mmCIF file of C-alpha atoms in Angstrom:
data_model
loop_
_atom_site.group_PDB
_atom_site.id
_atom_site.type_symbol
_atom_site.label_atom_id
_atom_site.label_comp_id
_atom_site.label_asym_id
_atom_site.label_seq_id
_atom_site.Cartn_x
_atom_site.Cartn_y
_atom_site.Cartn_z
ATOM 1 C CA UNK K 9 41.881 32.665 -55.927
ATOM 2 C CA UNK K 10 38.791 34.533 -56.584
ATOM 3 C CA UNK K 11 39.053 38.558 -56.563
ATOM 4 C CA UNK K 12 36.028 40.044 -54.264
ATOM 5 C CA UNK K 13 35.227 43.649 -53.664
ATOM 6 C CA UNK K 14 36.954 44.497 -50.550
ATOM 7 C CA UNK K 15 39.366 42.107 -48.249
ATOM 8 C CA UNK K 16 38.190 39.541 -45.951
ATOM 9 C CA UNK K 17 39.597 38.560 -42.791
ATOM 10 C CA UNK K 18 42.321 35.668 -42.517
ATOM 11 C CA UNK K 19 41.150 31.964 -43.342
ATOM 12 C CA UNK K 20 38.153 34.019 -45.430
ATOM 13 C CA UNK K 21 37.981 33.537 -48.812
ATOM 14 C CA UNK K 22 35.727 34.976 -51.874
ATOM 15 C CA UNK K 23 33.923 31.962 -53.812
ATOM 16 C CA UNK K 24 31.260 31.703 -56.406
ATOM 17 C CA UNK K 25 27.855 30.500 -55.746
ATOM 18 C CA UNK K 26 28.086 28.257 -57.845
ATOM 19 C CA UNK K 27 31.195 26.900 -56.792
ATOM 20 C CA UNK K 28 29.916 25.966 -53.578
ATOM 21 C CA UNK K 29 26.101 25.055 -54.285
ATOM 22 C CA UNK K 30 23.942 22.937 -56.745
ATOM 23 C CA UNK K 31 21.453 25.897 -58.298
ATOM 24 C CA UNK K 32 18.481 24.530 -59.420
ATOM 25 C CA UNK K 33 16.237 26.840 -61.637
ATOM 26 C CA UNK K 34 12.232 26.368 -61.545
ATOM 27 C CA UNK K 35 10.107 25.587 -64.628
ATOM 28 C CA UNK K 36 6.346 25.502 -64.088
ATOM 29 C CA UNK K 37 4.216 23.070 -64.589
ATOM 30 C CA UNK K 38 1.239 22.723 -66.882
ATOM 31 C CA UNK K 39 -1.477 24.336 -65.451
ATOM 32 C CA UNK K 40 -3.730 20.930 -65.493
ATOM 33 C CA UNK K 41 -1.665 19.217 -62.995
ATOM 34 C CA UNK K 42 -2.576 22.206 -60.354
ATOM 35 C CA UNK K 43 -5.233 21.371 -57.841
ATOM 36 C CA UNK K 44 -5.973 23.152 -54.017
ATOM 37 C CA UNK K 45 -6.845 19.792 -52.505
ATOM 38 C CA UNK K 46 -3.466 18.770 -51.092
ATOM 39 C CA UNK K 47 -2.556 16.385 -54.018
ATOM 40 C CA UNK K 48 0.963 15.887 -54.814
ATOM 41 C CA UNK K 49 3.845 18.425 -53.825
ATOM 42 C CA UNK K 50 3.119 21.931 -52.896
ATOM 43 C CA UNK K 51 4.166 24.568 -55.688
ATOM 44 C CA UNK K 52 5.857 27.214 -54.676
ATOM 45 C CA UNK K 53 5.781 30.138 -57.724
ATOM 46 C CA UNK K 54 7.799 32.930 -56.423
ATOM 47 C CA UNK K 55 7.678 35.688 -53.730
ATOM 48 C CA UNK K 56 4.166 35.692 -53.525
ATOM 49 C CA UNK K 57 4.291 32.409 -51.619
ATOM 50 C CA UNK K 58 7.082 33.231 -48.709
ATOM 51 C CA UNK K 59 6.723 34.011 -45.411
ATOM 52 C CA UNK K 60 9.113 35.086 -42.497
ATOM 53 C CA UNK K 61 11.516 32.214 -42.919
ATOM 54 C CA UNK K 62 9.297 29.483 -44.547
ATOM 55 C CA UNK K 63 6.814 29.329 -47.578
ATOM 56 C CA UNK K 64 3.021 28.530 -47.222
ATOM 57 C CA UNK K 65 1.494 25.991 -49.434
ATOM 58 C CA UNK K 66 -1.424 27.509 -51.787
ATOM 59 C CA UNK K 67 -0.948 25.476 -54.576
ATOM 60 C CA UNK K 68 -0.471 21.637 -54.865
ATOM 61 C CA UNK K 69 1.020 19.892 -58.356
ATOM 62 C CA UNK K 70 0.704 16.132 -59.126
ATOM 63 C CA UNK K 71 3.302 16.114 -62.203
ATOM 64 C CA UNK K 72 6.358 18.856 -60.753
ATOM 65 C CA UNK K 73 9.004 19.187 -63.519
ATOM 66 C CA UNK K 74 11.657 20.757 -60.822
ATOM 67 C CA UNK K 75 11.781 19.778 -57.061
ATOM 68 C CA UNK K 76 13.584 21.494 -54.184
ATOM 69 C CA UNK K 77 14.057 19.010 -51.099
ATOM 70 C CA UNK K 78 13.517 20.100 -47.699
ATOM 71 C CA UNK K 79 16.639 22.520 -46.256
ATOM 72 C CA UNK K 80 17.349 24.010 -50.030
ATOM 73 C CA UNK K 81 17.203 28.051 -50.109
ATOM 74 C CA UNK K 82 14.229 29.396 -52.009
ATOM 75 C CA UNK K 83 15.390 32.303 -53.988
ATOM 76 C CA UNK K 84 12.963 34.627 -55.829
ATOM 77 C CA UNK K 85 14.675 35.140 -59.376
ATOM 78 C CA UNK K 86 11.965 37.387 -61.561
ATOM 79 C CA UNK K 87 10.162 40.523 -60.277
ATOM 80 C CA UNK K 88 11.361 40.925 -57.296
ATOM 81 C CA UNK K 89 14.840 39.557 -57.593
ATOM 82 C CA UNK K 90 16.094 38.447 -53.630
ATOM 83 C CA UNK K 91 14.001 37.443 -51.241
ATOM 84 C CA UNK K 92 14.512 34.319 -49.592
ATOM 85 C CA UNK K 93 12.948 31.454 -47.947
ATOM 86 C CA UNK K 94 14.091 27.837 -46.716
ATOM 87 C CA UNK K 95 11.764 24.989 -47.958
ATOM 88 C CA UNK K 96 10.143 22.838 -44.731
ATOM 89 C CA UNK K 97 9.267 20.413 -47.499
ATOM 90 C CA UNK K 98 10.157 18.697 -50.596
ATOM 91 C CA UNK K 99 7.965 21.150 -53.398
ATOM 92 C CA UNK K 100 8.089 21.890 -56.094
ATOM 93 C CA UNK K 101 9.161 25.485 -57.791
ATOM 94 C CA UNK K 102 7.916 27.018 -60.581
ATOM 95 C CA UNK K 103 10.225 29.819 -62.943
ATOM 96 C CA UNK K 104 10.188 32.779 -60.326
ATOM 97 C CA UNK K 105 12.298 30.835 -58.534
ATOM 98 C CA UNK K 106 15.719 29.107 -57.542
ATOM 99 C CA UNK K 107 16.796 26.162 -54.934
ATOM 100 C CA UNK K 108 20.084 26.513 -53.556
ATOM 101 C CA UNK K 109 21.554 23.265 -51.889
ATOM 102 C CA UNK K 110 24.838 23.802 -49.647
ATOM 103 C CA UNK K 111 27.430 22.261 -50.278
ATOM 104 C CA UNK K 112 30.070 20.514 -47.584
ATOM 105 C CA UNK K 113 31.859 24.063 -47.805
ATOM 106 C CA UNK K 114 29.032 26.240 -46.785
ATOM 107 C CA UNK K 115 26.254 26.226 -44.131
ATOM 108 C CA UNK K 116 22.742 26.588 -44.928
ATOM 109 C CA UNK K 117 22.264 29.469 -42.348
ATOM 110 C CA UNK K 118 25.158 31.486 -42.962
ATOM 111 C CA UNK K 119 24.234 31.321 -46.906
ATOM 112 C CA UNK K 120 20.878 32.259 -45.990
ATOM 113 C CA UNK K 121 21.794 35.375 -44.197
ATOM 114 C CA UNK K 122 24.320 36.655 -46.446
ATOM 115 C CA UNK K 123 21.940 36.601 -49.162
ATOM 116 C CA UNK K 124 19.074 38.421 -47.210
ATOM 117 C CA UNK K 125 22.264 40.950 -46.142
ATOM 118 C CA UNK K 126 22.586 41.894 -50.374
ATOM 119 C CA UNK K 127 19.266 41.362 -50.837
ATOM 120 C CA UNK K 128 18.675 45.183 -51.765
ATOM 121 C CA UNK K 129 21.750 45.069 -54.454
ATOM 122 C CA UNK K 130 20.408 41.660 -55.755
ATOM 123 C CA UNK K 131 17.177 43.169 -56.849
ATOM 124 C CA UNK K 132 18.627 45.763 -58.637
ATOM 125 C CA UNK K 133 20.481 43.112 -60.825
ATOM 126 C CA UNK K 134 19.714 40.540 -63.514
ATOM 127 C CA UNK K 135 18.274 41.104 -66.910
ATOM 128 C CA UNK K 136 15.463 41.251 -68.785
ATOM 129 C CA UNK K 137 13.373 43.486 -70.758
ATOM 130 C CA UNK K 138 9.955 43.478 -69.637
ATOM 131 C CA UNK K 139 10.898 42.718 -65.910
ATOM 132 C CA UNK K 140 13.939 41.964 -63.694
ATOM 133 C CA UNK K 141 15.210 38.361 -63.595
ATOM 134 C CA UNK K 142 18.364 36.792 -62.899
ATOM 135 C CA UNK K 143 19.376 33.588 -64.849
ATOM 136 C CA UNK K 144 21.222 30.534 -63.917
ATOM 137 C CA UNK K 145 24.583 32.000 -65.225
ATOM 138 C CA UNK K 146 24.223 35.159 -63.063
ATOM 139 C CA UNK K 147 22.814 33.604 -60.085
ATOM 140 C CA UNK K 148 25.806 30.983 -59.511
ATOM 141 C CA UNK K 149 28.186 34.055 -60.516
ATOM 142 C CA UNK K 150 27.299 35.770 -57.574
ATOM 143 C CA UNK K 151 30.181 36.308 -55.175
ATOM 144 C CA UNK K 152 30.179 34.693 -51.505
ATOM 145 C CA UNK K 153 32.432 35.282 -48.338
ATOM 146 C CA UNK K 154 33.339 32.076 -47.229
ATOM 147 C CA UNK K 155 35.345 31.504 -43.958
ATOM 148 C CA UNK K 156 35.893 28.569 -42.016
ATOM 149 C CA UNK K 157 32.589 26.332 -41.392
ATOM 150 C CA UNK K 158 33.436 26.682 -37.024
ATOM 151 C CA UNK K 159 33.534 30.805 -38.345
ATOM 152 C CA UNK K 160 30.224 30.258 -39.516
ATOM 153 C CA UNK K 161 28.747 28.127 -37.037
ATOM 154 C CA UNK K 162 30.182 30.924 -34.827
ATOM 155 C CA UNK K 163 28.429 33.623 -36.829
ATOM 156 C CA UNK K 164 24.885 31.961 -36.993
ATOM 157 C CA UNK K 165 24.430 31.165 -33.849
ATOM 158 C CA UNK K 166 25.076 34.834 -33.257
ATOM 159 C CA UNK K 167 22.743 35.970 -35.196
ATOM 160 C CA UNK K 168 20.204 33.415 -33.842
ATOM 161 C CA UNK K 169 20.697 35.058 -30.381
ATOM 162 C CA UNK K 170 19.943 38.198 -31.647
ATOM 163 C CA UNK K 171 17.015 37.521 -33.978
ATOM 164 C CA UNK K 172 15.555 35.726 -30.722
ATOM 165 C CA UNK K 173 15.593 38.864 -28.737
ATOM 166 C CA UNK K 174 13.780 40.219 -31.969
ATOM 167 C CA UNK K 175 11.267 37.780 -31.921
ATOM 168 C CA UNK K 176 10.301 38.589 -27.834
ATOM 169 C CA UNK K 177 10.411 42.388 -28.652
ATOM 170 C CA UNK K 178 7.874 41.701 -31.541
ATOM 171 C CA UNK K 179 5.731 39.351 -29.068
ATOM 172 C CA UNK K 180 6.111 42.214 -26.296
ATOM 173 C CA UNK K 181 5.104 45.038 -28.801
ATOM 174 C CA UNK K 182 2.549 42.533 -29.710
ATOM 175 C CA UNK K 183 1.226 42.496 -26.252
ATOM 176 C CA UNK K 184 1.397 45.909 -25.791
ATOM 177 C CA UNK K 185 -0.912 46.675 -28.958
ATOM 178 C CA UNK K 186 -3.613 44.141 -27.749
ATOM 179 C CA UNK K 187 -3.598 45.799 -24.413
ATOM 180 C CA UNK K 188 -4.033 49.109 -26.555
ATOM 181 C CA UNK K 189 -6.828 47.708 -28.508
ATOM 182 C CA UNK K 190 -8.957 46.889 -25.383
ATOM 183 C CA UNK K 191 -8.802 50.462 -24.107
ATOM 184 C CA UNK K 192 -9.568 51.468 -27.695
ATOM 185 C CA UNK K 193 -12.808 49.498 -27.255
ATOM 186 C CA UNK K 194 -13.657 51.267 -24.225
ATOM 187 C CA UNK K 195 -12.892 54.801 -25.735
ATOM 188 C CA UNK K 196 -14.901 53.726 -28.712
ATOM 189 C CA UNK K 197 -17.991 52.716 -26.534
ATOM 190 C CA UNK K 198 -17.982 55.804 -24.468
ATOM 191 C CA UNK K 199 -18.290 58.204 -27.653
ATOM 192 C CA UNK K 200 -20.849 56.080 -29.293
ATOM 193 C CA UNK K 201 -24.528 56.306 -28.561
ATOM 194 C CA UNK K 202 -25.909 52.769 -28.973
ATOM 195 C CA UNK K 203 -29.122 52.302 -30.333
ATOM 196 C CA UNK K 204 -32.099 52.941 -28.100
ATOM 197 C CA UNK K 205 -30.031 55.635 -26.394
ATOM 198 C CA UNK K 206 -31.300 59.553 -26.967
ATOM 199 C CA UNK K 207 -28.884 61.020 -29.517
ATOM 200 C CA UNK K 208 -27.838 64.979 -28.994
ATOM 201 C CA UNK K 209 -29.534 67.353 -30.735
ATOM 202 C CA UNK K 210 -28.767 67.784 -34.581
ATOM 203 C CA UNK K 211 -27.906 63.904 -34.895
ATOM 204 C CA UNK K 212 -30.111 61.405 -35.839
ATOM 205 C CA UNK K 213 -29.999 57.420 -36.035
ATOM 206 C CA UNK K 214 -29.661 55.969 -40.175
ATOM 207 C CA UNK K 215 -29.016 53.039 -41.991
ATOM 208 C CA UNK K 216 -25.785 51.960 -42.693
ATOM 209 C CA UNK K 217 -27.001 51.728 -46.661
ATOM 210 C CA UNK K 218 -28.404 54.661 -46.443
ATOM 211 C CA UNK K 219 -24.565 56.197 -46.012
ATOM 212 C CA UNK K 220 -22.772 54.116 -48.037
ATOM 213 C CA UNK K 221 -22.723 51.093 -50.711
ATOM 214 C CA UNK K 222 -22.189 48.011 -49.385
ATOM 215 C CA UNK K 223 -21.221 44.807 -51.172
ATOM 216 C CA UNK K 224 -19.251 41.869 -51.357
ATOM 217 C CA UNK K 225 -15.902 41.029 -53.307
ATOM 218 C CA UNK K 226 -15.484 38.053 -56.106
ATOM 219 C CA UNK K 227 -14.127 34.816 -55.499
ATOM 220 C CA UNK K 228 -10.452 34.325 -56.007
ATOM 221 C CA UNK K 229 -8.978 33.171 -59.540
ATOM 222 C CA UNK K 230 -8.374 29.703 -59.111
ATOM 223 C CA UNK K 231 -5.703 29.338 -62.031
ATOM 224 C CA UNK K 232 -2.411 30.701 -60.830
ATOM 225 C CA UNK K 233 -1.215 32.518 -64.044
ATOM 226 C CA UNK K 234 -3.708 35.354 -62.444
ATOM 227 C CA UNK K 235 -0.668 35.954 -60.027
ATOM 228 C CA UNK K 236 2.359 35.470 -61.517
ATOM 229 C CA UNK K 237 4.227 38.419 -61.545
ATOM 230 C CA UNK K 238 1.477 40.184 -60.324
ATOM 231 C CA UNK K 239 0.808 44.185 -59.564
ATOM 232 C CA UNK K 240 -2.670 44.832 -58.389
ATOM 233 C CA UNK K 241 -2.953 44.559 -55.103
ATOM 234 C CA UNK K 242 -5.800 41.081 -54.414
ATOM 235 C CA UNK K 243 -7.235 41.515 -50.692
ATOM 236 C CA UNK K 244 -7.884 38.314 -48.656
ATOM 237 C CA UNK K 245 -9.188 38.158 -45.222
ATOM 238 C CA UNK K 246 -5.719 37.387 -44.007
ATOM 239 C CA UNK K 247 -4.493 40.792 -44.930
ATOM 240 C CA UNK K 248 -6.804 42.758 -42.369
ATOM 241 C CA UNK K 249 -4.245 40.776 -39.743
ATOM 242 C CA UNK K 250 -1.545 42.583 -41.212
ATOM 243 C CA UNK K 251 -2.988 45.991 -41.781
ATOM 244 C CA UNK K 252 -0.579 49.084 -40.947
ATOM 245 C CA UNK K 253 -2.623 51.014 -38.559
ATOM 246 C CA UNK K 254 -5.585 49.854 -39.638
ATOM 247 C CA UNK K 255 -4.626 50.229 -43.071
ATOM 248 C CA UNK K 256 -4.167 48.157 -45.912
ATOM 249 C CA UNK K 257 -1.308 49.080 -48.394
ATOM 250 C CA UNK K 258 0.671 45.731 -49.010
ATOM 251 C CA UNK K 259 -1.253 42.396 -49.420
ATOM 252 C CA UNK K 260 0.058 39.119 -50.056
ATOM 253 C CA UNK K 261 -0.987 38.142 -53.086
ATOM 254 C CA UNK K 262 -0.903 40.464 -56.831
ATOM 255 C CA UNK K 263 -3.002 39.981 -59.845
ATOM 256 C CA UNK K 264 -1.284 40.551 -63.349
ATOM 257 C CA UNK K 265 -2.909 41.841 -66.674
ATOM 258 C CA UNK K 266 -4.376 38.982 -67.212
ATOM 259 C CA UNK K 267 -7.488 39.754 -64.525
ATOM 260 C CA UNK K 268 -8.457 41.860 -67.375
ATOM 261 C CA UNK K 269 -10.313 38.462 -68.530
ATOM 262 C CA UNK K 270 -12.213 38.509 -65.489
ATOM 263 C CA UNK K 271 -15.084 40.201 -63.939
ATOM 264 C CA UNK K 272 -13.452 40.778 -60.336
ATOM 265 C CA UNK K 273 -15.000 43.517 -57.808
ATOM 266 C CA UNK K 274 -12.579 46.317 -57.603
ATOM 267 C CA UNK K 275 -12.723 48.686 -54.478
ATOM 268 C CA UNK K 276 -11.528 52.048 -54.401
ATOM 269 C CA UNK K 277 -8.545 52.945 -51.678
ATOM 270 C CA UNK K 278 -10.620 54.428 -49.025
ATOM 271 C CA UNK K 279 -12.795 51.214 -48.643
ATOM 272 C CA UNK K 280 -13.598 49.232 -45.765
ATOM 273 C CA UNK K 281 -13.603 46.060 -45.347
ATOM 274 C CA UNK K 282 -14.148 43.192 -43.062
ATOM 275 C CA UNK K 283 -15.235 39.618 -42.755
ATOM 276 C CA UNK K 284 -18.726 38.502 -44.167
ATOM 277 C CA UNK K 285 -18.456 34.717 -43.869
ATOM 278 C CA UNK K 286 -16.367 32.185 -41.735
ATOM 279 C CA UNK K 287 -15.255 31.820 -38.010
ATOM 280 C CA UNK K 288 -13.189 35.654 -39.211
ATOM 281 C CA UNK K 289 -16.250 37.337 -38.730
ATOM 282 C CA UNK K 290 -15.949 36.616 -34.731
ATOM 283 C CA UNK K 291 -12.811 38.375 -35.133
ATOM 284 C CA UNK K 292 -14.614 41.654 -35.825
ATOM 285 C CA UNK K 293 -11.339 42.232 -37.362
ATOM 286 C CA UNK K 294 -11.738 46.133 -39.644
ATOM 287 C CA UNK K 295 -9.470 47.725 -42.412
ATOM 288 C CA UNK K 296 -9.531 50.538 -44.278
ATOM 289 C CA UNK K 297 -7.702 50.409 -48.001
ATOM 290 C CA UNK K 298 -4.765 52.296 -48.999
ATOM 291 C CA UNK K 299 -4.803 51.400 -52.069
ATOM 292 C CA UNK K 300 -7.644 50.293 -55.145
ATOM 293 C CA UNK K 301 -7.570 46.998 -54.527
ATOM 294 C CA UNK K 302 -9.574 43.177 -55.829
ATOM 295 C CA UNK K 303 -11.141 42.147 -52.880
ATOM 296 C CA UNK K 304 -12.083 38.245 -52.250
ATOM 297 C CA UNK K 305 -15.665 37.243 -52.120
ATOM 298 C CA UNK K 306 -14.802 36.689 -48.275
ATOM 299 C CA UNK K 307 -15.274 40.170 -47.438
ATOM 300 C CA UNK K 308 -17.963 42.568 -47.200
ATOM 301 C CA UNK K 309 -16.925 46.247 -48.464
ATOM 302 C CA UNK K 310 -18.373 49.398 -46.949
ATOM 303 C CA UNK K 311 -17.808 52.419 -49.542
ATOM 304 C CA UNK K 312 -18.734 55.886 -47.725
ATOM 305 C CA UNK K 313 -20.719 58.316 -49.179
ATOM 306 C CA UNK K 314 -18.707 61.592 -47.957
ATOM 307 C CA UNK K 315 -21.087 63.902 -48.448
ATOM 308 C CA UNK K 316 -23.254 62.190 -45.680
ATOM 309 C CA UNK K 317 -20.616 60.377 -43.316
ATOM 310 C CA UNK K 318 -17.059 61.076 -42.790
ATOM 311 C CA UNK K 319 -15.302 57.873 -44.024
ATOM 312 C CA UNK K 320 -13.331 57.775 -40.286
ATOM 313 C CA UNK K 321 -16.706 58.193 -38.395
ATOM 314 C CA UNK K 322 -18.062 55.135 -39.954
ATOM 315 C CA UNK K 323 -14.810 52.863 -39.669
ATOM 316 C CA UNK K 324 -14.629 54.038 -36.241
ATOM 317 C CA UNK K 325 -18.094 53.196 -35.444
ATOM 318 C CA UNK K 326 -17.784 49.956 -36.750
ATOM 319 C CA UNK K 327 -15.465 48.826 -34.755
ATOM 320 C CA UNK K 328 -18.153 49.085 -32.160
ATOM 321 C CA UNK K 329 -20.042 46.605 -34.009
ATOM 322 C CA UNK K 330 -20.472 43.227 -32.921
ATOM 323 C CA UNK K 331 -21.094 41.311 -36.614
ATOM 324 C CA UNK K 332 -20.949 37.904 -34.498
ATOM 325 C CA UNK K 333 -24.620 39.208 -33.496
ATOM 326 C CA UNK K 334 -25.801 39.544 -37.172
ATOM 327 C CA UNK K 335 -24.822 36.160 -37.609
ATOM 328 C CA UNK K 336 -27.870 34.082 -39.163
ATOM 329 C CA UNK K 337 -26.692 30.308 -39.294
ATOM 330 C CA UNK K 338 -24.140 29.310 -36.271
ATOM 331 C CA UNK K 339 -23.293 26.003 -38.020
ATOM 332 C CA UNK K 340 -21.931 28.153 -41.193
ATOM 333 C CA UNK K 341 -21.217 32.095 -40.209
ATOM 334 C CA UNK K 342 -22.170 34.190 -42.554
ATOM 335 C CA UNK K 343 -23.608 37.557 -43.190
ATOM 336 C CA UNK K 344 -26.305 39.103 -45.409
ATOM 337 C CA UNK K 345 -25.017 42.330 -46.696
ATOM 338 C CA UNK K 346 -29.168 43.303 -46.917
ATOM 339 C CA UNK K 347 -29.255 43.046 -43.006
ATOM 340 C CA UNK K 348 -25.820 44.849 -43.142
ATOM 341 C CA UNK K 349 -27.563 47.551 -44.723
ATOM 342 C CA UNK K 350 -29.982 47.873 -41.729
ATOM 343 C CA UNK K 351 -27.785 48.068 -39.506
ATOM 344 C CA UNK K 352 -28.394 51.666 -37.191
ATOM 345 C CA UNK K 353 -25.468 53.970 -36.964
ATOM 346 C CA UNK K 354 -25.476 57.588 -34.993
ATOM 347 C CA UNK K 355 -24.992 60.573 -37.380
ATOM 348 C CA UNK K 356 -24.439 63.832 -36.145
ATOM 349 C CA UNK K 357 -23.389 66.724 -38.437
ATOM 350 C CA UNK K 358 -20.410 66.305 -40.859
ATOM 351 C CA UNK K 359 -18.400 68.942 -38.664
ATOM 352 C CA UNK K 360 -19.404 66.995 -35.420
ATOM 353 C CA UNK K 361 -18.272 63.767 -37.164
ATOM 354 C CA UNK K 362 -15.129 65.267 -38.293
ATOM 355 C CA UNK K 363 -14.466 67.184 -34.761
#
């Protein structure tokens, strides 16, 4: 009988992972048999790749030298240690992470959720000594409550109830912030003059470049060892979706040392950025950075001169900005930063801006 921490309720019993699941530990493949085209099974490196419950495919490898079939746990095992996802998909997994395959002893679900329950103490284990990882050893040492399977049936489908009254919340909040955003529009348009209005005196109409620099980022590594175990934050046009209040701190994918090889555009935090090319444009979707941050070739970068425009002012005002209008060829939307930089904006005094 295995010892555990503190006692369990009758029928429960502490197990080891191992004891009740086949761990499989990821080795990547050689970077040749990579491709973006669809070809083969989709690699799955480590955190970087998960979403809310299931990973997205980025990366596609013809030769895979470990495979995770579809229902294993996906465990991140190096930098961060934890986080979980459950693979849609036979993939393949490179060394960041783990498959875990239930056993007849164990439900998927109810493994799933106990791990993301100790996730917090799971990343503050393993070893290593450049970054955190846990091995096969320590990862099937981990201990497990395990009661009866109808106990966990019980459990999940408790769990699923309440997660579901999560997910409505999040779709009402959801609805509520949209709602938001379309009287934010029509705040925005009453305290902007548009152009071939009379301004107030002391302001006066300029050029966007005239206030700022305005550029583009770099295209996106295509080799993956640019992301593995990455820490500098790499922008895509996704990421304005998931801005925090119209800011940008966390982004979905990380660059590691190795971008040091590369000559990528680097914004300063205090940036803004938005969509230059693709149907994302029509989204006149607008962030501002939180953080210095690679930004994909995707996106067009707006960095405010403060001593002529407050940074707010401008972000604000282009928000107000239809780019769909600057749009030169329908069949493939895209902008030219050199119109960008025509583009009119109102500028009254800094203290008027700031007020």
């Amino acid at each position: 009988m295995t010892e555990g921490p503190y006692k369990l309720p009758k029928g429960w019993r502490w197990v080891r992972l191992g004891e009740v699941c086949e761990v499989l530990m990821g080795q990547s493949p050689p970077s040749s048999t990579y491709n973006y085209d669809g070809l083969g099974l989709p690699f799955f490196q480590g955190k970087a790749d998960f979403g809310e419950l299931h990973p997205t495919p980025r990366v596609w490898c013809t030769k895979p030298m470990k495979i995770a079939e579809a229902g294993d746990i996906l465990i991140s095992v190096r930098a961060p240690v934890g986080p979980t996802n459950l693979a849609m998909e036979r993939c393949c997994i490179g060394r960041g992470l783990a498959a875990l395959r239930a056993g007849h002893e164990i439900q998927t679900e109810w493994l799933l959720f106990y791990l993301r329950s100790i996730e917090q103490e799971l990343g503050q284990s393993g070893s290593g000594s450049t970054f955190n990882a846990l091995t096969k050893k320590e990862l099937s040492a981990i201990l497990i409550p395990l009661p009866p399977l109808s106990e966990q049936r019980r459990i999940v489908a408790r769990i699923e109830e309440l997660m579901s009254r999560v997910r409505e919340a999040k779709r009402l909040r959801r609805e509520a912030l949209e709602d938001a955003e379309r009287l934010w529009q029509s705040v925005l348009a009453d305290t902007f003059p548009r152009p071939g209005q009379d301004l107030p005196p002391g302001w006066r109409w300029a050029r966007l470049g005239e206030v700022a620099k305005v550029y583009a980022g770099s295209s996106a590594p295509q080799d993956p060892k640019y992301f593995e175990n990455g820490k500098f934050p790499f922008v895509r046009v996704s990421d304005l979706s998931s801005a925090d209040g119209n800011k940008i701190i966390r982004t979905r994918d990380y660059l590691n040392e190795k971008v040091t090889e590369l000559r990528l555009k680097r914004a300063p935090a205090g940036t803004i950025v938005f969509p230059k090319s693709g149907a994302a444009i029509l989204t006149n979707a607008r962030a501002i950075l939180g953080v210095d941050a690679f930004i994909v070739s995707h996106l067009a970068a707006v960095e405010v001169n403060e001593r002529l425009a407050e940074r707010l002012w401008v972000f604000r005002w282009l928000q107000t900005v239809d780019m769909g209008a600057y749009i030169e060829n329908p069949s493939y939307p895209s902008l030219r930063l050199e119109k960008v930089k025509t583009i009119l904006i109102p500028l009254p005094p800094l203290e008027e801006q700031r007020r």
